[in-house]
XYZ file of C-alpha atoms in Angstrom:
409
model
C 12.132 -18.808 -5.074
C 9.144 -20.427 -5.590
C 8.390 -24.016 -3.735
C 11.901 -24.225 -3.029
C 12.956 -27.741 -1.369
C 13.458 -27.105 2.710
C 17.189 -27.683 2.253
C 17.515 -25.104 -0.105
C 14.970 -22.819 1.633
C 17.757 -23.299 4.856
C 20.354 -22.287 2.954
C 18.415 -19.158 1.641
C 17.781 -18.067 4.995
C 21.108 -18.905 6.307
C 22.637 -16.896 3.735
C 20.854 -13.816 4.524
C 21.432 -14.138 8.780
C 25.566 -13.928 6.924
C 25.988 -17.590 8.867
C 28.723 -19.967 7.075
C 27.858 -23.532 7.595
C 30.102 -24.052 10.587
C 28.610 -21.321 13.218
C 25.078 -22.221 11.948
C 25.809 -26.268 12.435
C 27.428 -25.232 15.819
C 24.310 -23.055 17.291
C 22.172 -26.674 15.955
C 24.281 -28.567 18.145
C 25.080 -30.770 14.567
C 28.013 -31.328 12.212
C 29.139 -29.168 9.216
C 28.452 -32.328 6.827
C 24.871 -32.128 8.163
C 23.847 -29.074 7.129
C 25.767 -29.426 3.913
C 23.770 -32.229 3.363
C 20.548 -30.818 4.225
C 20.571 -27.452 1.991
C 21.809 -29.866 -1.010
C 18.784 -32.432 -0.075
C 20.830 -35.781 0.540
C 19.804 -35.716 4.184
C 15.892 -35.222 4.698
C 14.445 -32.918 7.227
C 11.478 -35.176 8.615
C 11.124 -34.732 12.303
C 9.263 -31.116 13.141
C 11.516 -30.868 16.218
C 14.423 -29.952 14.063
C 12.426 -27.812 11.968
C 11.640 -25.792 14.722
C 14.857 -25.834 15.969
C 15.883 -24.571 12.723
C 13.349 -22.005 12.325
C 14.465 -20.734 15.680
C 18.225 -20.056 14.682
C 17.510 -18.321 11.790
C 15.345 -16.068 13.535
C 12.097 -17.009 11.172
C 8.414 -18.270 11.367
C 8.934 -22.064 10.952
C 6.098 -21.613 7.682
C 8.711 -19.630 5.495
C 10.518 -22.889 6.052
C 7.872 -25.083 5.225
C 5.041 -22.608 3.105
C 5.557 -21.227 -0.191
C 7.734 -18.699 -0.460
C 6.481 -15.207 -1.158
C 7.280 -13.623 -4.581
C 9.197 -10.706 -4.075
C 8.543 -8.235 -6.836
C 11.464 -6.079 -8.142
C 9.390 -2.721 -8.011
C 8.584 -3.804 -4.103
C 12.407 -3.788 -3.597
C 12.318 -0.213 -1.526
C 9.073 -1.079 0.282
C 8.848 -3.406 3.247
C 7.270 -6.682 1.845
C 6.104 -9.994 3.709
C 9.417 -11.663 4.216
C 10.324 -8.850 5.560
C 7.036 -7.867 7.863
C 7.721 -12.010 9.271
C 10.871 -11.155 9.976
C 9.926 -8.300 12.102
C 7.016 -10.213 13.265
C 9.587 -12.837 14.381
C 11.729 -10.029 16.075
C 8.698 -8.576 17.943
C 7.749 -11.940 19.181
C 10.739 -12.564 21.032
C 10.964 -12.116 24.544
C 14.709 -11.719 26.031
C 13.930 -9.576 28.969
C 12.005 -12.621 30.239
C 14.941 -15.223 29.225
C 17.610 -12.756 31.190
C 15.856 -13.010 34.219
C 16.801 -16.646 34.309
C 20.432 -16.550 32.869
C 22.679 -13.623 31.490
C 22.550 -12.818 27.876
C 25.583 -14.114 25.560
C 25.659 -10.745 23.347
C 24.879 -7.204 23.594
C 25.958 -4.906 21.111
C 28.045 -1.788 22.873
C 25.725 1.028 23.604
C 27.330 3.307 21.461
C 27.170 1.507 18.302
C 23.480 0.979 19.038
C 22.847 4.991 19.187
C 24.515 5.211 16.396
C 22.291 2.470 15.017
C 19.117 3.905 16.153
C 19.938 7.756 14.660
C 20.974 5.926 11.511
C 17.298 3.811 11.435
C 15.700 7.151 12.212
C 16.726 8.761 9.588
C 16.038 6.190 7.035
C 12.598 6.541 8.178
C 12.511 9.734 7.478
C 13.930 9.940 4.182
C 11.321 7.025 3.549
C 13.726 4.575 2.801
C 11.337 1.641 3.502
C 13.392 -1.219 1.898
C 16.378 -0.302 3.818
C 14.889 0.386 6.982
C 12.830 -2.916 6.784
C 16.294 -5.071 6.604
C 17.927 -3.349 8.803
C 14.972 -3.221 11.461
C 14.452 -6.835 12.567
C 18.672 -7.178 13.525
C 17.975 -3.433 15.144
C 15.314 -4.996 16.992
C 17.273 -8.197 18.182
C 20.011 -6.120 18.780
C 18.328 -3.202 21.082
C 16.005 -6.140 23.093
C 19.249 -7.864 23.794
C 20.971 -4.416 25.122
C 18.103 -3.778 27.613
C 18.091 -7.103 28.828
C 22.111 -7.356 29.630
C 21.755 -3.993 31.034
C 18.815 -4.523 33.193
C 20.542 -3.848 36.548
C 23.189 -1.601 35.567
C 23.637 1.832 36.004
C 23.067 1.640 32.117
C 19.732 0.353 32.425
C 17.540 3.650 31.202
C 19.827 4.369 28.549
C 18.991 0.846 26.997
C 15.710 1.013 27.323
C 15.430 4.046 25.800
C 16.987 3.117 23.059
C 14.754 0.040 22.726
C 11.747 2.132 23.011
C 12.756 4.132 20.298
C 13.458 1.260 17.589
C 9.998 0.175 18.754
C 8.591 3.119 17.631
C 10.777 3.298 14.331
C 9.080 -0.271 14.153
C 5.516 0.874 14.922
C 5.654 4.203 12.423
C 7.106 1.658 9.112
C 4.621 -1.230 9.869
C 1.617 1.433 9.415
C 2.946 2.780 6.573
C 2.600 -0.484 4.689
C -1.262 -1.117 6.327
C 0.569 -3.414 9.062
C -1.792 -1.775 11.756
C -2.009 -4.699 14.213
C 1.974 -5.160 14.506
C 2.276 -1.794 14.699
C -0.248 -1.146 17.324
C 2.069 -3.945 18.804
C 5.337 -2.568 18.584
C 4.148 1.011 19.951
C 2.160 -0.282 23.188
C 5.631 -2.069 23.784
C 7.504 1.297 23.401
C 5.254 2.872 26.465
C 6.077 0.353 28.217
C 9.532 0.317 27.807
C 9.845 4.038 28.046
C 8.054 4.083 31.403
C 11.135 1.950 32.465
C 13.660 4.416 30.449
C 12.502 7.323 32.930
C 11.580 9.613 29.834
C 8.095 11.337 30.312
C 8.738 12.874 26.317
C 9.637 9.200 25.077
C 6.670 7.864 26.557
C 4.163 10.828 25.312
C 5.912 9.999 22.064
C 5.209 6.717 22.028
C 1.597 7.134 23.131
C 1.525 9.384 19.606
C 2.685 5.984 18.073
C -0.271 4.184 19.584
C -2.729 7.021 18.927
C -1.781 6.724 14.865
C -2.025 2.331 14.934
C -5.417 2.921 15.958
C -6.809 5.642 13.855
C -5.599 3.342 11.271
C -7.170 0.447 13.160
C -10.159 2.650 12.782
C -10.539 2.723 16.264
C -10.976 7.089 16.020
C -12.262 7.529 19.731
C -9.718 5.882 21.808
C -7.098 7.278 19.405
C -7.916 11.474 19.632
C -8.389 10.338 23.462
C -5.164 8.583 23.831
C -3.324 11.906 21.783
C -5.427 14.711 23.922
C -4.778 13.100 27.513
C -1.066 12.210 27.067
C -1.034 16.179 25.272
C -2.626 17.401 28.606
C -0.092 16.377 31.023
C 2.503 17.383 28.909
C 1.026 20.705 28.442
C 3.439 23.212 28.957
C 2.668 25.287 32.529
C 3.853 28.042 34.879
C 6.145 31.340 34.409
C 9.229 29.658 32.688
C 9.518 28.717 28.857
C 8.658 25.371 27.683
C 11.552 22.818 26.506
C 11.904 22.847 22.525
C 11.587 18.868 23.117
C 8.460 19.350 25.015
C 6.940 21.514 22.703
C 7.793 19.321 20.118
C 6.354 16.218 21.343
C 2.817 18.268 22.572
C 2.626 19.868 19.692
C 2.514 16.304 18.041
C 0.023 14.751 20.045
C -2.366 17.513 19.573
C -1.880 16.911 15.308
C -2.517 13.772 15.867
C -5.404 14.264 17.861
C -6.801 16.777 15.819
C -6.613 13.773 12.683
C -8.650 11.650 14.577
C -11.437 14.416 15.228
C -11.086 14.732 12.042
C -11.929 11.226 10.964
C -15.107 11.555 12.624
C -16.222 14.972 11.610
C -15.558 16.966 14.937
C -14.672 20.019 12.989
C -14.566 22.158 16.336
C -12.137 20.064 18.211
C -9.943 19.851 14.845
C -9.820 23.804 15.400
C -8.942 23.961 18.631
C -6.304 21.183 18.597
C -4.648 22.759 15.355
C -4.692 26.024 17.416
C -2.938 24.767 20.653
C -0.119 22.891 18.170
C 0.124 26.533 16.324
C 0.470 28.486 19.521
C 3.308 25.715 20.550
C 5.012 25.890 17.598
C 5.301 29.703 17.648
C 6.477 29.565 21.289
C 9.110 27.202 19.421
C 10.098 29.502 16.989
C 10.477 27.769 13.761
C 10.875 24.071 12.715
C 13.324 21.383 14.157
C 13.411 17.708 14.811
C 13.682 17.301 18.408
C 12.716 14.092 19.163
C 12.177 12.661 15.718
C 9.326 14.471 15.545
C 9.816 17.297 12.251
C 7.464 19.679 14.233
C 7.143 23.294 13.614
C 4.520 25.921 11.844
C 5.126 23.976 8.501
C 4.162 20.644 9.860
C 1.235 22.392 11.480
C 0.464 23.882 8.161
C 0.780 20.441 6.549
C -2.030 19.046 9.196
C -4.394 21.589 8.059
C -4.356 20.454 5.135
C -4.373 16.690 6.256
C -7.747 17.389 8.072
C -9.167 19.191 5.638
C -8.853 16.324 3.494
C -9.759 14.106 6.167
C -13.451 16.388 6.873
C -13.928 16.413 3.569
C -13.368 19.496 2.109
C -10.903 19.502 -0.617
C -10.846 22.511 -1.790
C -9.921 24.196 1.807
C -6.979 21.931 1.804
C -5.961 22.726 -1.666
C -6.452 26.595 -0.710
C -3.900 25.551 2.589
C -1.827 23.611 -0.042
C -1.162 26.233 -2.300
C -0.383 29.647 0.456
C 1.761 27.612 2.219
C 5.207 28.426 2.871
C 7.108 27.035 -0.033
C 10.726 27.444 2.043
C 9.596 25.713 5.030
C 7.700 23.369 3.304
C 11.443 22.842 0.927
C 13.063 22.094 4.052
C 10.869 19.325 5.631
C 12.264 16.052 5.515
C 11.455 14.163 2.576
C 8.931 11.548 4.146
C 6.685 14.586 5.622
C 7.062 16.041 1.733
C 5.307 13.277 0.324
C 3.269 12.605 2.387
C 1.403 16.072 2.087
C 1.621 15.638 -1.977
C -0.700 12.208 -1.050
C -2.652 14.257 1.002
C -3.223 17.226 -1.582
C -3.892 14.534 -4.238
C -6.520 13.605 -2.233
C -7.620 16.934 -1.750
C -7.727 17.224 -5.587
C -10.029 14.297 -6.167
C -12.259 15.409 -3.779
C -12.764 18.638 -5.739
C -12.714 16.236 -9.551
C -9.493 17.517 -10.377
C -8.272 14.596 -11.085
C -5.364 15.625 -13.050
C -3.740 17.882 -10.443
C -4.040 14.697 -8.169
C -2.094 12.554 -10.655
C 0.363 15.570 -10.217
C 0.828 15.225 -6.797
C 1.198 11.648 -6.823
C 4.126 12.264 -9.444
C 5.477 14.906 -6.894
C 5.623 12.580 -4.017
C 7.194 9.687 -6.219
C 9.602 12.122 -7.362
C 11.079 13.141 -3.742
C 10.304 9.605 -2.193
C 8.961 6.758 -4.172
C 8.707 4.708 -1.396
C 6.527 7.092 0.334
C 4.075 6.341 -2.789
C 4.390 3.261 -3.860
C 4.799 1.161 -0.594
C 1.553 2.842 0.877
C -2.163 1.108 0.727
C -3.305 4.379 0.425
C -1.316 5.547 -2.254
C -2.673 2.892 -4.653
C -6.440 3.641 -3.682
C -5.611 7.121 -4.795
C -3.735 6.263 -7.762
C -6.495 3.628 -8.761
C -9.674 6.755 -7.703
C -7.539 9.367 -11.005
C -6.923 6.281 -13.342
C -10.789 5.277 -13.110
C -11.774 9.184 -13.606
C -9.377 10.193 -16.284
C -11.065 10.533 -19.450
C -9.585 8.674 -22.210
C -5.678 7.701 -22.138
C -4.173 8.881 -18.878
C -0.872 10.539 -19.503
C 2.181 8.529 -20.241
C 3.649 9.351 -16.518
C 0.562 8.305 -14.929
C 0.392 5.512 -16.881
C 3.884 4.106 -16.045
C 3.782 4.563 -12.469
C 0.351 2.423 -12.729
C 2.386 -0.246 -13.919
C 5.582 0.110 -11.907
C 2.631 0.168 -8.615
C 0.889 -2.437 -10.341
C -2.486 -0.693 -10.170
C -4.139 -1.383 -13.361
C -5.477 0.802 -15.635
């Protein structure tokens, strides 16, 4: 794909927005023979005007028209690469709510087939499969703005929006994974907004969880445990009457997430208390479920002491955490959440020199979900830390998924 010709680049991108020749010369306002003619490179494409107009049918950033194309790598196929991440980009940048307030929208998907949509997306996520999830998200996206903007004044209007707040966050949670903090930062301060407008207090506190993790991986700790404990505090369960399972649920998260952050900057007291207010919520649960998306319970509470163990700096507490935990619940998490924690205990393991226990992990994690391990900045710092610190020739399995991550050895 390399410095394809602009005609053929067209074609590429037609091909993959499934347009024949006809509907995509017919949303141009141009002939059949034109575009024919352009993606074989008889006709030339020399005024920018058309470029853009191009660009802006296929749903692309006019430089993946006119740039070098980027190199997609066959081990990269289950990860979320930079086509992809501009296609997203190109999907976040749109703005159809603003467009509908001037004239109707020509297509909304029914409402039904987009919950089914959105369940389906959710649970790709969560089985970390990246690759799919990544080319089915920017559609997904186009799809759900255009829903809550034909829906804006009907009595179907929260239900929309809803569901649009949710594919933002499905957005927001795969663009960190791949160290795309600033879109996702992007796509989660859009879901608040939009679940302000869905009526959903839970939606909203999860989406404030969304913007709490783009900044601790912006690095920006302190408005991220701050943005996690306030949003946990008015959710806080109150009064006589039992908490909501989906309440609990999304608390319970915010207070993890807060307790990373205090982790990240060493606050080992408020790391205890916040682990202890998710553990007394998920007790008053009663075991773990996924209301909400959210795969919270004792075992992911378990999982986060280990996380900010790592996170303080002690290894060998989270290794300790690792090892009594409960190996049902843990069997039973989702597979994302699974390897995740093996990353996380293979850090633990490094930061205690055993380095060959981490390579273990990472072997674990690629085992249940190599996405989760090989799409992930992190993943490859980790991977690069054991190769560097093995002694001699690191084992054969190592070794290989060095070279299928690309990390040299």
């Amino acid at each position: 794909m390399d410095e394809l010709p602009i005609g053929r680049r067209v074609a590429y991108w037609r091909g993959r927005r499934k347009m024949s020749q006809q509907v995509f010369a017919d949303r141009l306002g141009k002939s059949k023979s034109w575009v024919d003619k352009v993606e074989r490179g008889v006709r030339r494409l020399d005024k920018f005007s058309v470029v853009y107009d191009i660009a802006d049918v296929l749903q692309v950033d006019v430089t993946l028209l006119l740039g070098k194309e980027v190199e997609r790598k066959p081990e990269a196929q289950n990860c979320i690469d930079q086509v992809e991440v501009e296609e997203i980009r190109a999907a976040l940048e749109r703005y159809d709510q603003m467009s509908a307030f001037f004239q109707a929208v020509p297509h909304s998907p029914p409402l039904p087939e987009m919950r089914k949509a959105v369940s389906h997306a959710w649970l790709t996520y969560q089985h970390a499969k990246y690759g799919v999830l990544a080319r089915a998200l920017p559609k997904l996206l186009r799809d759900a703005q255009a829903a809550d903007s034909a829906h804006a004044n009907s009595e179907e209007a929260s239900h929309a929006a809803h569901l649009l707040g949710q594919v933002y966050q499905i957005a927001s949670s795969a663009l960190r994974k791949v160290g795309e903090h600033e879109l996702s930062w992007l796509a989660a301060d859009r879901s608040i907004a939009v679940s302000q407008r869905a009526g959903d207090q839970l939606l909203a506190g999860l989406a404030s969880y969304r913007v709490g993790s783009a900044l601790l991986a912006l690095g920006r700790v302190r408005p991220s445990l701050e943005v996690n404990v306030n949003i946990a505090n008015r959710l806080a369960p109150v009064g006589p009457e039992r908490p909501k399972a989906d309440q609990l649920s999304v608390y319970g998260m915010l207070l993890l997430n807060g307790a990373m952050a205090a982790a990240r900057i060493g606050d080992a007291a408020t790391v205890r208390d916040l682990l202890c207010g998710a553990d007394q919520a998920s007790l008053e649960l009663g075991g773990d479920f996924n209301h909400y998306w959210t795969s919270f319970g004792p075992t992911n509470v378990q999982l986060h002491r280990c996380a900010t163990a790592v996170e303080l700096g002690d290894g060998r507490l989270a290794v300790e955490a690792h090892l009594s935990m409960d190996k049902a619940g843990f069997q039973a998490m989702l597979p994302e959440r699974r390897a995740h924690h093996y990353l996380d205990i293979a850090r633990g393991y490094t930061q205690i020199g055993d380095v060959e226990r981490a390579g273990e992990m990472l072997l674990e994690g690629d085992r249940l979900a190599p996405s989760e391990i090989r799409c992930r900045p992190l993943a490859h710092e980790v991977l690069s830390d054991v190769l560097r610190r093995t002694r001699g020739t690191p084992p054969a399995p190592i070794a290989e998924l060095a070279e299928q991550m690309g990390v040299g050895v």
